[in-house]
PDB file of N, CA and C in Angstrom:
ATOM      1  N   MET G   1       0.853  -1.183   0.000  1.00 78.00           N
ATOM      2  CA  MET G   1       0.000   0.000   0.000  1.00 78.00           C
ATOM      3  C   MET G   1       0.896   1.243   0.000  1.00 78.00           C
ATOM      4  N   ASN G   2       0.486   2.238  -0.791  1.00 84.00           N
ATOM      5  CA  ASN G   2       1.276   3.458  -0.939  1.00 84.00           C
ATOM      6  C   ASN G   2       0.423   4.647  -0.510  1.00 84.00           C
ATOM      7  N   ALA G   3       0.830   5.310   0.556  1.00 90.00           N
ATOM      8  CA  ALA G   3       0.059   6.431   1.105  1.00 90.00           C
ATOM      9  C   ALA G   3       0.613   7.790   0.685  1.00 90.00           C
ATOM     10  N   ILE G   4       1.592   7.803  -0.211  1.00 91.00           N
ATOM     11  CA  ILE G   4       2.193   9.075  -0.611  1.00 91.00           C
ATOM     12  C   ILE G   4       1.161   9.978  -1.280  1.00 91.00           C
ATOM     13  N   GLY G   5       0.320   9.410  -2.124  1.00 91.00           N
ATOM     14  CA  GLY G   5      -0.704  10.201  -2.802  1.00 91.00           C
ATOM     15  C   GLY G   5      -1.662  10.856  -1.824  1.00 91.00           C
ATOM     16  N   ILE G   6      -2.049  10.111  -0.796  1.00 94.00           N
ATOM     17  CA  ILE G   6      -2.943  10.676   0.220  1.00 94.00           C
ATOM     18  C   ILE G   6      -2.245  11.785   0.992  1.00 94.00           C
ATOM     19  N   ALA G   7      -0.974  11.587   1.304  1.00 93.00           N
ATOM     20  CA  ALA G   7      -0.209  12.616   2.024  1.00 93.00           C
ATOM     21  C   ALA G   7      -0.104  13.888   1.192  1.00 93.00           C
ATOM     22  N   ILE G   8       0.148  13.740  -0.101  1.00 94.00           N
ATOM     23  CA  ILE G   8       0.233  14.912  -0.975  1.00 94.00           C
ATOM     24  C   ILE G   8      -1.132  15.598  -1.054  1.00 94.00           C
ATOM     25  N   GLY G   9      -2.191  14.818  -1.104  1.00 94.00           N
ATOM     26  CA  GLY G   9      -3.536  15.388  -1.103  1.00 94.00           C
ATOM     27  C   GLY G   9      -3.824  16.179   0.159  1.00 94.00           C
ATOM     28  N   VAL G  10      -3.397  15.661   1.297  1.00 95.00           N
ATOM     29  CA  VAL G  10      -3.595  16.362   2.571  1.00 95.00           C
ATOM     30  C   VAL G  10      -2.797  17.666   2.573  1.00 95.00           C
ATOM     31  N   VAL G  11      -1.558  17.609   2.096  1.00 95.00           N
ATOM     32  CA  VAL G  11      -0.741  18.827   2.042  1.00 95.00           C
ATOM     33  C   VAL G  11      -1.394  19.851   1.110  1.00 95.00           C
ATOM     34  N   SER G  12      -1.935  19.406  -0.003  1.00 96.00           N
ATOM     35  CA  SER G  12      -2.626  20.312  -0.927  1.00 96.00           C
ATOM     36  C   SER G  12      -3.819  20.969  -0.249  1.00 96.00           C
ATOM     37  N   PHE G  13      -4.613  20.164   0.432  1.00 96.00           N
ATOM     38  CA  PHE G  13      -5.805  20.662   1.126  1.00 96.00           C
ATOM     39  C   PHE G  13      -5.424  21.681   2.199  1.00 96.00           C
ATOM     40  N   VAL G  14      -4.424  21.360   3.003  1.00 96.00           N
ATOM     41  CA  VAL G  14      -3.984  22.253   4.075  1.00 96.00           C
ATOM     42  C   VAL G  14      -3.351  23.520   3.487  1.00 96.00           C
ATOM     43  N   SER G  15      -2.575  23.366   2.418  1.00 96.00           N
ATOM     44  CA  SER G  15      -1.939  24.512   1.783  1.00 96.00           C
ATOM     45  C   SER G  15      -2.974  25.508   1.273  1.00 96.00           C
ATOM     46  N   ILE G  16      -3.997  25.010   0.617  1.00 94.00           N
ATOM     47  CA  ILE G  16      -5.070  25.888   0.137  1.00 94.00           C
ATOM     48  C   ILE G  16      -5.755  26.555   1.316  1.00 94.00           C
ATOM     49  N   GLY G  17      -6.003  25.799   2.362  1.00 95.00           N
ATOM     50  CA  GLY G  17      -6.659  26.343   3.555  1.00 95.00           C
ATOM     51  C   GLY G  17      -5.836  27.409   4.250  1.00 95.00           C
ATOM     52  N   ILE G  18      -4.530  27.271   4.213  1.00 96.00           N
ATOM     53  CA  ILE G  18      -3.654  28.254   4.862  1.00 96.00           C
ATOM     54  C   ILE G  18      -3.490  29.504   3.992  1.00 96.00           C
ATOM     55  N   PHE G  19      -3.338  29.311   2.687  1.00 96.00           N
ATOM     56  CA  PHE G  19      -3.122  30.462   1.812  1.00 96.00           C
ATOM     57  C   PHE G  19      -4.367  31.336   1.655  1.00 96.00           C
ATOM     58  N   HIS G  20      -5.551  30.774   1.828  1.00 94.00           N
ATOM     59  CA  HIS G  20      -6.774  31.577   1.686  1.00 94.00           C
ATOM     60  C   HIS G  20      -6.786  32.770   2.645  1.00 94.00           C
ATOM     61  N   PRO G  21      -6.626  32.569   3.954  1.00 95.00           N
ATOM     62  CA  PRO G  21      -6.602  33.738   4.835  1.00 95.00           C
ATOM     63  C   PRO G  21      -5.351  34.608   4.664  1.00 95.00           C
ATOM     64  N   ILE G  22      -4.241  34.012   4.228  1.00 96.00           N
ATOM     65  CA  ILE G  22      -3.035  34.805   3.977  1.00 96.00           C
ATOM     66  C   ILE G  22      -3.295  35.802   2.857  1.00 96.00           C
ATOM     67  N   VAL G  23      -3.971  35.360   1.805  1.00 95.00           N
ATOM     68  CA  VAL G  23      -4.304  36.247   0.686  1.00 95.00           C
ATOM     69  C   VAL G  23      -5.223  37.365   1.158  1.00 95.00           C
ATOM     70  N   ILE G  24      -6.233  37.029   1.942  1.00 93.00           N
ATOM     71  CA  ILE G  24      -7.187  38.029   2.426  1.00 93.00           C
ATOM     72  C   ILE G  24      -6.471  39.073   3.273  1.00 93.00           C
ATOM     73  N   LYS G  25      -5.652  38.630   4.209  1.00 93.00           N
ATOM     74  CA  LYS G  25      -4.935  39.560   5.087  1.00 93.00           C
ATOM     75  C   LYS G  25      -3.901  40.378   4.316  1.00 93.00           C
ATOM     76  N   SER G  26      -3.213  39.736   3.369  1.00 92.00           N
ATOM     77  CA  SER G  26      -2.206  40.447   2.584  1.00 92.00           C
ATOM     78  C   SER G  26      -2.844  41.552   1.754  1.00 92.00           C
ATOM     79  N   GLU G  27      -3.968  41.242   1.114  1.00 91.00           N
ATOM     80  CA  GLU G  27      -4.639  42.260   0.310  1.00 91.00           C
ATOM     81  C   GLU G  27      -5.168  43.376   1.192  1.00 91.00           C
ATOM     82  N   TYR G  28      -5.657  43.036   2.373  1.00 91.00           N
ATOM     83  CA  TYR G  28      -6.200  44.038   3.292  1.00 91.00           C
ATOM     84  C   TYR G  28      -5.109  45.012   3.738  1.00 91.00           C
ATOM     85  N   HIS G  29      -3.941  44.485   4.091  1.00 90.00           N
ATOM     86  CA  HIS G  29      -2.874  45.326   4.632  1.00 90.00           C
ATOM     87  C   HIS G  29      -1.989  45.973   3.564  1.00 90.00           C
ATOM     88  N   PHE G  30      -1.752  45.279   2.435  1.00 90.00           N
ATOM     89  CA  PHE G  30      -0.790  45.763   1.458  1.00 90.00           C
ATOM     90  C   PHE G  30      -1.359  45.955   0.059  1.00 90.00           C
ATOM     91  N   GLY G  31      -2.517  45.421  -0.225  1.00 88.00           N
ATOM     92  CA  GLY G  31      -3.070  45.498  -1.571  1.00 88.00           C
ATOM     93  C   GLY G  31      -2.422  44.476  -2.477  1.00 88.00           C
ATOM     94  N   LYS G  32      -2.760  44.550  -3.749  1.00 89.00           N
ATOM     95  CA  LYS G  32      -2.234  43.568  -4.700  1.00 89.00           C
ATOM     96  C   LYS G  32      -0.764  43.792  -5.019  1.00 89.00           C
ATOM     97  N   SER G  33      -0.208  44.918  -4.573  1.00 90.00           N
ATOM     98  CA  SER G  33       1.193  45.216  -4.869  1.00 90.00           C
ATOM     99  C   SER G  33       2.162  44.270  -4.163  1.00 90.00           C
ATOM    100  N   ILE G  34       1.660  43.423  -3.288  1.00 92.00           N
ATOM    101  CA  ILE G  34       2.521  42.467  -2.568  1.00 92.00           C
ATOM    102  C   ILE G  34       2.752  41.188  -3.384  1.00 92.00           C
ATOM    103  N   TRP G  35       2.192  41.123  -4.572  1.00 94.00           N
ATOM    104  CA  TRP G  35       2.287  39.900  -5.358  1.00 94.00           C
ATOM    105  C   TRP G  35       3.718  39.416  -5.605  1.00 94.00           C
ATOM    106  N   PRO G  36       4.733  40.284  -5.743  1.00 94.00           N
ATOM    107  CA  PRO G  36       6.089  39.753  -5.964  1.00 94.00           C
ATOM    108  C   PRO G  36       6.588  38.866  -4.821  1.00 94.00           C
ATOM    109  N   VAL G  37       6.125  39.114  -3.615  1.00 95.00           N
ATOM    110  CA  VAL G  37       6.531  38.277  -2.479  1.00 95.00           C
ATOM    111  C   VAL G  37       6.023  36.845  -2.691  1.00 95.00           C
ATOM    112  N   PHE G  38       4.756  36.726  -3.119  1.00 96.00           N
ATOM    113  CA  PHE G  38       4.199  35.402  -3.396  1.00 96.00           C
ATOM    114  C   PHE G  38       4.944  34.734  -4.550  1.00 96.00           C
ATOM    115  N   ALA G  39       5.346  35.512  -5.551  1.00 97.00           N
ATOM    116  CA  ALA G  39       6.079  34.962  -6.693  1.00 97.00           C
ATOM    117  C   ALA G  39       7.450  34.442  -6.271  1.00 97.00           C
ATOM    118  N   ILE G  40       8.151  35.208  -5.462  1.00 97.00           N
ATOM    119  CA  ILE G  40       9.490  34.800  -5.013  1.00 97.00           C
ATOM    120  C   ILE G  40       9.408  33.555  -4.136  1.00 97.00           C
ATOM    121  N   VAL G  41       8.466  33.555  -3.197  1.00 97.00           N
ATOM    122  CA  VAL G  41       8.305  32.386  -2.317  1.00 97.00           C
ATOM    123  C   VAL G  41       7.934  31.156  -3.134  1.00 97.00           C
ATOM    124  N   GLY G  42       6.988  31.311  -4.049  1.00 97.00           N
ATOM    125  CA  GLY G  42       6.565  30.182  -4.872  1.00 97.00           C
ATOM    126  C   GLY G  42       7.695  29.634  -5.725  1.00 97.00           C
ATOM    127  N   ALA G  43       8.415  30.521  -6.398  1.00 97.00           N
ATOM    128  CA  ALA G  43       9.526  30.091  -7.249  1.00 97.00           C
ATOM    129  C   ALA G  43      10.625  29.430  -6.424  1.00 97.00           C
ATOM    130  N   ALA G  44      10.913  29.976  -5.249  1.00 98.00           N
ATOM    131  CA  ALA G  44      11.954  29.399  -4.387  1.00 98.00           C
ATOM    132  C   ALA G  44      11.574  27.993  -3.930  1.00 98.00           C
ATOM    133  N   LEU G  45      10.320  27.822  -3.507  1.00 97.00           N
ATOM    134  CA  LEU G  45       9.895  26.499  -3.046  1.00 97.00           C
ATOM    135  C   LEU G  45       9.897  25.475  -4.179  1.00 97.00           C
ATOM    136  N   ILE G  46       9.495  25.902  -5.362  1.00 97.00           N
ATOM    137  CA  ILE G  46       9.524  24.987  -6.502  1.00 97.00           C
ATOM    138  C   ILE G  46      10.962  24.628  -6.855  1.00 97.00           C
ATOM    139  N   ALA G  47      11.852  25.604  -6.823  1.00 97.00           N
ATOM    140  CA  ALA G  47      13.271  25.332  -7.098  1.00 97.00           C
ATOM    141  C   ALA G  47      13.855  24.378  -6.060  1.00 97.00           C
ATOM    142  N   ILE G  48      13.523  24.600  -4.803  1.00 97.00           N
ATOM    143  CA  ILE G  48      14.006  23.709  -3.734  1.00 97.00           C
ATOM    144  C   ILE G  48      13.500  22.295  -3.949  1.00 97.00           C
ATOM    145  N   SER G  49      12.255  22.173  -4.408  1.00 96.00           N
ATOM    146  CA  SER G  49      11.674  20.836  -4.600  1.00 96.00           C
ATOM    147  C   SER G  49      12.436  20.031  -5.648  1.00 96.00           C
ATOM    148  N   LEU G  50      13.094  20.712  -6.578  1.00 97.00           N
ATOM    149  CA  LEU G  50      13.849  20.013  -7.616  1.00 97.00           C
ATOM    150  C   LEU G  50      15.059  19.275  -7.067  1.00 97.00           C
ATOM    151  N   PHE G  51      15.567  19.721  -5.926  1.00 96.00           N
ATOM    152  CA  PHE G  51      16.796  19.160  -5.377  1.00 96.00           C
ATOM    153  C   PHE G  51      16.575  18.237  -4.179  1.00 96.00           C
ATOM    154  N   MET G  52      15.334  17.976  -3.835  1.00 95.00           N
ATOM    155  CA  MET G  52      15.045  17.116  -2.681  1.00 95.00           C
ATOM    156  C   MET G  52      15.058  15.651  -3.108  1.00 95.00           C
ATOM    157  N   GLN G  53      15.596  14.816  -2.265  1.00 95.00           N
ATOM    158  CA  GLN G  53      15.699  13.389  -2.574  1.00 95.00           C
ATOM    159  C   GLN G  53      14.371  12.660  -2.379  1.00 95.00           C
ATOM    160  N   SER G  54      13.645  13.039  -1.376  1.00 94.00           N
ATOM    161  CA  SER G  54      12.389  12.368  -1.047  1.00 94.00           C
ATOM    162  C   SER G  54      11.284  12.824  -1.993  1.00 94.00           C
ATOM    163  N   VAL G  55      10.581  11.857  -2.567  1.00 93.00           N
ATOM    164  CA  VAL G  55       9.467  12.181  -3.463  1.00 93.00           C
ATOM    165  C   VAL G  55       8.371  12.912  -2.687  1.00 93.00           C
ATOM    166  N   LEU G  56       8.089  12.478  -1.480  1.00 94.00           N
ATOM    167  CA  LEU G  56       7.044  13.108  -0.674  1.00 94.00           C
ATOM    168  C   LEU G  56       7.415  14.544  -0.325  1.00 94.00           C
ATOM    169  N   ALA G  57       8.631  14.765   0.145  1.00 95.00           N
ATOM    170  CA  ALA G  57       9.062  16.117   0.512  1.00 95.00           C
ATOM    171  C   ALA G  57       9.106  17.020  -0.713  1.00 95.00           C
ATOM    172  N   SER G  58       9.609  16.508  -1.829  1.00 96.00           N
ATOM    173  CA  SER G  58       9.674  17.285  -3.058  1.00 96.00           C
ATOM    174  C   SER G  58       8.276  17.669  -3.536  1.00 96.00           C
ATOM    175  N   SER G  59       7.361  16.722  -3.489  1.00 95.00           N
ATOM    176  CA  SER G  59       5.986  16.987  -3.913  1.00 95.00           C
ATOM    177  C   SER G  59       5.312  18.012  -3.015  1.00 95.00           C
ATOM    178  N   CYS G  60       5.539  17.883  -1.727  1.00 95.00           N
ATOM    179  CA  CYS G  60       4.934  18.823  -0.779  1.00 95.00           C
ATOM    180  C   CYS G  60       5.470  20.235  -0.982  1.00 95.00           C
ATOM    181  N   MET G  61       6.775  20.372  -1.202  1.00 96.00           N
ATOM    182  CA  MET G  61       7.354  21.693  -1.460  1.00 96.00           C
ATOM    183  C   MET G  61       6.792  22.283  -2.745  1.00 96.00           C
ATOM    184  N   ALA G  62       6.675  21.458  -3.782  1.00 96.00           N
ATOM    185  CA  ALA G  62       6.142  21.938  -5.052  1.00 96.00           C
ATOM    186  C   ALA G  62       4.679  22.353  -4.920  1.00 96.00           C
ATOM    187  N   VAL G  63       3.896  21.599  -4.181  1.00 96.00           N
ATOM    188  CA  VAL G  63       2.481  21.935  -3.978  1.00 96.00           C
ATOM    189  C   VAL G  63       2.354  23.266  -3.241  1.00 96.00           C
ATOM    190  N   ILE G  64       3.150  23.453  -2.206  1.00 97.00           N
ATOM    191  CA  ILE G  64       3.102  24.714  -1.453  1.00 97.00           C
ATOM    192  C   ILE G  64       3.593  25.868  -2.336  1.00 97.00           C
ATOM    193  N   GLY G  65       4.624  25.625  -3.137  1.00 97.00           N
ATOM    194  CA  GLY G  65       5.116  26.643  -4.060  1.00 97.00           C
ATOM    195  C   GLY G  65       4.065  27.027  -5.089  1.00 97.00           C
ATOM    196  N   MET G  66       3.383  26.036  -5.639  1.00 97.00           N
ATOM    197  CA  MET G  66       2.320  26.317  -6.608  1.00 97.00           C
ATOM    198  C   MET G  66       1.154  27.048  -5.953  1.00 97.00           C
ATOM    199  N   SER G  67       0.863  26.704  -4.709  1.00 97.00           N
ATOM    200  CA  SER G  67      -0.198  27.417  -3.981  1.00 97.00           C
ATOM    201  C   SER G  67       0.169  28.882  -3.805  1.00 97.00           C
ATOM    202  N   SER G  68       1.437  29.141  -3.567  1.00 97.00           N
ATOM    203  CA  SER G  68       1.894  30.518  -3.436  1.00 97.00           C
ATOM    204  C   SER G  68       1.750  31.261  -4.764  1.00 97.00           C
ATOM    205  N   LEU G  69       2.078  30.606  -5.866  1.00 97.00           N
ATOM    206  CA  LEU G  69       1.920  31.232  -7.174  1.00 97.00           C
ATOM    207  C   LEU G  69       0.442  31.459  -7.507  1.00 97.00           C
ATOM    208  N   TRP G  70      -0.405  30.519  -7.156  1.00 96.00           N
ATOM    209  CA  TRP G  70      -1.837  30.665  -7.394  1.00 96.00           C
ATOM    210  C   TRP G  70      -2.396  31.836  -6.569  1.00 96.00           C
ATOM    211  N   SER G  71      -1.792  32.098  -5.436  1.00 96.00           N
ATOM    212  CA  SER G  71      -2.238  33.191  -4.573  1.00 96.00           C
ATOM    213  C   SER G  71      -2.082  34.550  -5.248  1.00 96.00           C
ATOM    214  N   ILE G  72      -1.178  34.655  -6.214  1.00 96.00           N
ATOM    215  CA  ILE G  72      -1.029  35.909  -6.956  1.00 96.00           C
ATOM    216  C   ILE G  72      -2.330  36.236  -7.671  1.00 96.00           C
ATOM    217  N   LEU G  73      -2.880  35.254  -8.354  1.00 95.00           N
ATOM    218  CA  LEU G  73      -4.160  35.448  -9.036  1.00 95.00           C
ATOM    219  C   LEU G  73      -5.258  35.782  -8.033  1.00 95.00           C
ATOM    220  N   GLU G  74      -5.239  35.095  -6.904  1.00 95.00           N
ATOM    221  CA  GLU G  74      -6.259  35.329  -5.891  1.00 95.00           C
ATOM    222  C   GLU G  74      -6.154  36.724  -5.271  1.00 95.00           C
ATOM    223  N   LEU G  75      -4.948  37.289  -5.204  1.00 94.00           N
ATOM    224  CA  LEU G  75      -4.794  38.666  -4.724  1.00 94.00           C
ATOM    225  C   LEU G  75      -5.579  39.636  -5.609  1.00 94.00           C
ATOM    226  N   PHE G  76      -5.476  39.447  -6.913  1.00 94.00           N
ATOM    227  CA  PHE G  76      -6.189  40.317  -7.844  1.00 94.00           C
ATOM    228  C   PHE G  76      -7.696  40.084  -7.753  1.00 94.00           C
ATOM    229  N   HIS G  77      -8.101  38.833  -7.573  1.00 94.00           N
ATOM    230  CA  HIS G  77      -9.523  38.533  -7.390  1.00 94.00           C
ATOM    231  C   HIS G  77     -10.027  39.104  -6.071  1.00 94.00           C
ATOM    232  N   GLN G  78      -9.184  39.053  -5.050  1.00 92.00           N
ATOM    233  CA  GLN G  78      -9.579  39.590  -3.745  1.00 92.00           C
ATOM    234  C   GLN G  78      -9.816  41.088  -3.832  1.00 92.00           C
ATOM    235  N   GLU G  79      -8.996  41.785  -4.607  1.00 89.00           N
ATOM    236  CA  GLU G  79      -9.205  43.217  -4.789  1.00 89.00           C
ATOM    237  C   GLU G  79     -10.588  43.479  -5.402  1.00 89.00           C
ATOM    238  N   GLU G  80     -10.978  42.656  -6.346  1.00 92.00           N
ATOM    239  CA  GLU G  80     -12.302  42.796  -6.958  1.00 92.00           C
ATOM    240  C   GLU G  80     -13.410  42.499  -5.943  1.00 92.00           C
ATOM    241  N   ARG G  81     -13.196  41.505  -5.094  1.00 91.00           N
ATOM    242  CA  ARG G  81     -14.194  41.180  -4.072  1.00 91.00           C
ATOM    243  C   ARG G  81     -14.348  42.328  -3.081  1.00 91.00           C
ATOM    244  N   VAL G  82     -13.246  43.017  -2.782  1.00 89.00           N
ATOM    245  CA  VAL G  82     -13.301  44.183  -1.891  1.00 89.00           C
ATOM    246  C   VAL G  82     -14.089  45.301  -2.566  1.00 89.00           C
ATOM    247  N   LYS G  83     -13.838  45.526  -3.863  1.00 87.00           N
ATOM    248  CA  LYS G  83     -14.562  46.566  -4.597  1.00 87.00           C
ATOM    249  C   LYS G  83     -16.065  46.291  -4.631  1.00 87.00           C
ATOM    250  N   LYS G  84     -16.436  45.011  -4.662  1.00 89.00           N
ATOM    251  CA  LYS G  84     -17.856  44.640  -4.674  1.00 89.00           C
ATOM    252  C   LYS G  84     -18.480  44.750  -3.290  1.00 89.00           C
ATOM    253  N   GLY G  85     -17.656  44.956  -2.268  1.00 88.00           N
ATOM    254  CA  GLY G  85     -18.161  45.078  -0.911  1.00 88.00           C
ATOM    255  C   GLY G  85     -18.290  43.767  -0.169  1.00 88.00           C
ATOM    256  N   TRP G  86     -17.741  42.705  -0.724  1.00 88.00           N
ATOM    257  CA  TRP G  86     -17.817  41.402  -0.071  1.00 88.00           C
ATOM    258  C   TRP G  86     -16.840  41.282   1.091  1.00 88.00           C
ATOM    259  N   PHE G  87     -15.767  42.084   1.056  1.00 89.00           N
ATOM    260  CA  PHE G  87     -14.772  42.106   2.117  1.00 89.00           C
ATOM    261  C   PHE G  87     -14.494  43.563   2.465  1.00 89.00           C
ATOM    262  N   PRO G  88     -14.063  43.840   3.690  1.00 86.00           N
ATOM    263  CA  PRO G  88     -13.814  45.237   4.075  1.00 86.00           C
ATOM    264  C   PRO G  88     -12.559  45.796   3.402  1.00 86.00           C
ATOM    265  N   ASP G  89     -12.594  47.089   3.149  1.00 86.00           N
ATOM    266  CA  ASP G  89     -11.447  47.786   2.587  1.00 86.00           C
ATOM    267  C   ASP G  89     -10.664  48.427   3.730  1.00 86.00           C
ATOM    268  N   ASN G  90      -9.380  48.527   3.580  1.00 82.00           N
ATOM    269  CA  ASN G  90      -8.526  49.147   4.582  1.00 82.00           C
ATOM    270  C   ASN G  90      -8.082  50.512   4.053  1.00 82.00           C
ATOM    271  N   PRO G  91      -8.586  51.586   4.633  1.00 78.00           N
ATOM    272  CA  PRO G  91      -8.187  52.912   4.145  1.00 78.00           C
ATOM    273  C   PRO G  91      -6.726  53.238   4.442  1.00 78.00           C
ATOM    274  N   ASN G  92      -6.096  52.536   5.361  1.00 79.00           N
ATOM    275  CA  ASN G  92      -4.701  52.778   5.731  1.00 79.00           C
ATOM    276  C   ASN G  92      -3.759  51.751   5.097  1.00 79.00           C
ATOM    277  N   LYS G  93      -4.141  51.214   3.964  1.00 76.00           N
ATOM    278  CA  LYS G  93      -3.376  50.180   3.288  1.00 76.00           C
ATOM    279  C   LYS G  93      -1.988  50.689   2.939  1.00 76.00           C
ATOM    280  N   ARG G  94      -0.965  49.877   3.247  1.00 72.00           N
ATOM    281  CA  ARG G  94       0.414  50.216   2.899  1.00 72.00           C
ATOM    282  C   ARG G  94       0.650  49.854   1.441  1.00 72.00           C
ATOM    283  N   ASN G  95       1.401  50.674   0.763  1.00 67.00           N
ATOM    284  CA  ASN G  95       1.679  50.431  -0.641  1.00 67.00           C
ATOM    285  C   ASN G  95       3.107  49.932  -0.786  1.00 67.00           C
ATOM    286  N   PHE G  96       3.281  48.800  -1.454  1.00 62.00           N
ATOM    287  CA  PHE G  96       4.598  48.203  -1.631  1.00 62.00           C
ATOM    288  C   PHE G  96       5.218  48.524  -2.981  1.00 62.00           C
ATOM    289  N   THR G  97       4.658  49.459  -3.718  1.00 60.00           N
ATOM    290  CA  THR G  97       5.227  49.767  -5.028  1.00 60.00           C
ATOM    291  C   THR G  97       6.539  50.514  -4.855  1.00 60.00           C
ATOM    292  N   ILE G  98       7.431  50.286  -5.775  1.00 54.00           N
ATOM    293  CA  ILE G  98       8.734  50.942  -5.734  1.00 54.00           C
ATOM    294  C   ILE G  98       8.577  52.310  -6.383  1.00 54.00           C
ATOM    295  N   LYS G  99       8.937  53.320  -5.646  1.00 56.00           N
ATOM    296  CA  LYS G  99       8.797  54.680  -6.147  1.00 56.00           C
ATOM    297  C   LYS G  99      10.007  55.039  -6.994  1.00 56.00           C
ATOM    298  N   LYS G 100       9.735  55.675  -8.126  1.00 58.00           N
ATOM    299  CA  LYS G 100      10.824  56.119  -8.987  1.00 58.00           C
ATOM    300  C   LYS G 100      11.415  57.411  -8.447  1.00 58.00           C
ATOM    301  N   ALA G 101      12.728  57.512  -8.567  1.00 57.00           N
ATOM    302  CA  ALA G 101      13.413  58.721  -8.114  1.00 57.00           C
ATOM    303  C   ALA G 101      13.048  59.887  -9.035  1.00 57.00           C
ATOM    304  N   LYS G 102      12.832  61.034  -8.435  1.00 62.00           N
ATOM    305  CA  LYS G 102      12.506  62.208  -9.231  1.00 62.00           C
ATOM    306  C   LYS G 102      13.786  62.740  -9.873  1.00 62.00           C
ATOM    307  N   LYS G 103      13.640  63.182 -11.112  1.00 64.00           N
ATOM    308  CA  LYS G 103      14.781  63.763 -11.809  1.00 64.00           C
ATOM    309  C   LYS G 103      14.963  65.197 -11.331  1.00 64.00           C
ATOM    310  N   ARG G 104      16.198  65.535 -11.075  1.00 65.00           N
ATOM    311  CA  ARG G 104      16.511  66.902 -10.659  1.00 65.00           C
ATOM    312  C   ARG G 104      16.942  67.710 -11.867  1.00 65.00           C
ATOM    313  N   ASP G 105      16.449  68.910 -11.932  1.00 61.00           N
ATOM    314  CA  ASP G 105      16.869  69.797 -13.010  1.00 61.00           C
ATOM    315  C   ASP G 105      18.260  70.331 -12.697  1.00 61.00           C
ATOM    316  N   ALA G 106      19.116  70.305 -13.705  1.00 52.00           N
ATOM    317  CA  ALA G 106      20.494  70.759 -13.497  1.00 52.00           C
ATOM    318  C   ALA G 106      20.635  72.251 -13.656  1.00 52.00           C
TER     319      ALA G 106
END
């Protein structure tokens, strides 16, 4: 009997369950501009999974990494849900965008 598939399924289920409130809180506090953090975490976990010896550990890292990447899309959807009034908006939202330096006149 091989329980690896069930273990991966459980990790997938838990990963989705954990990322759902993370997306909601992230959008509330930072807006969709935080998406690069999810991209970096997702890409890093997927890269790490390539070098793991254990099939179970590698699969679990990849599933969590993919969940992080999927959260990018959900951040944008969450913004739409906030606009529709389904979730509260935060008027004091921090912006993570990189500001361009102003050019000085010589």
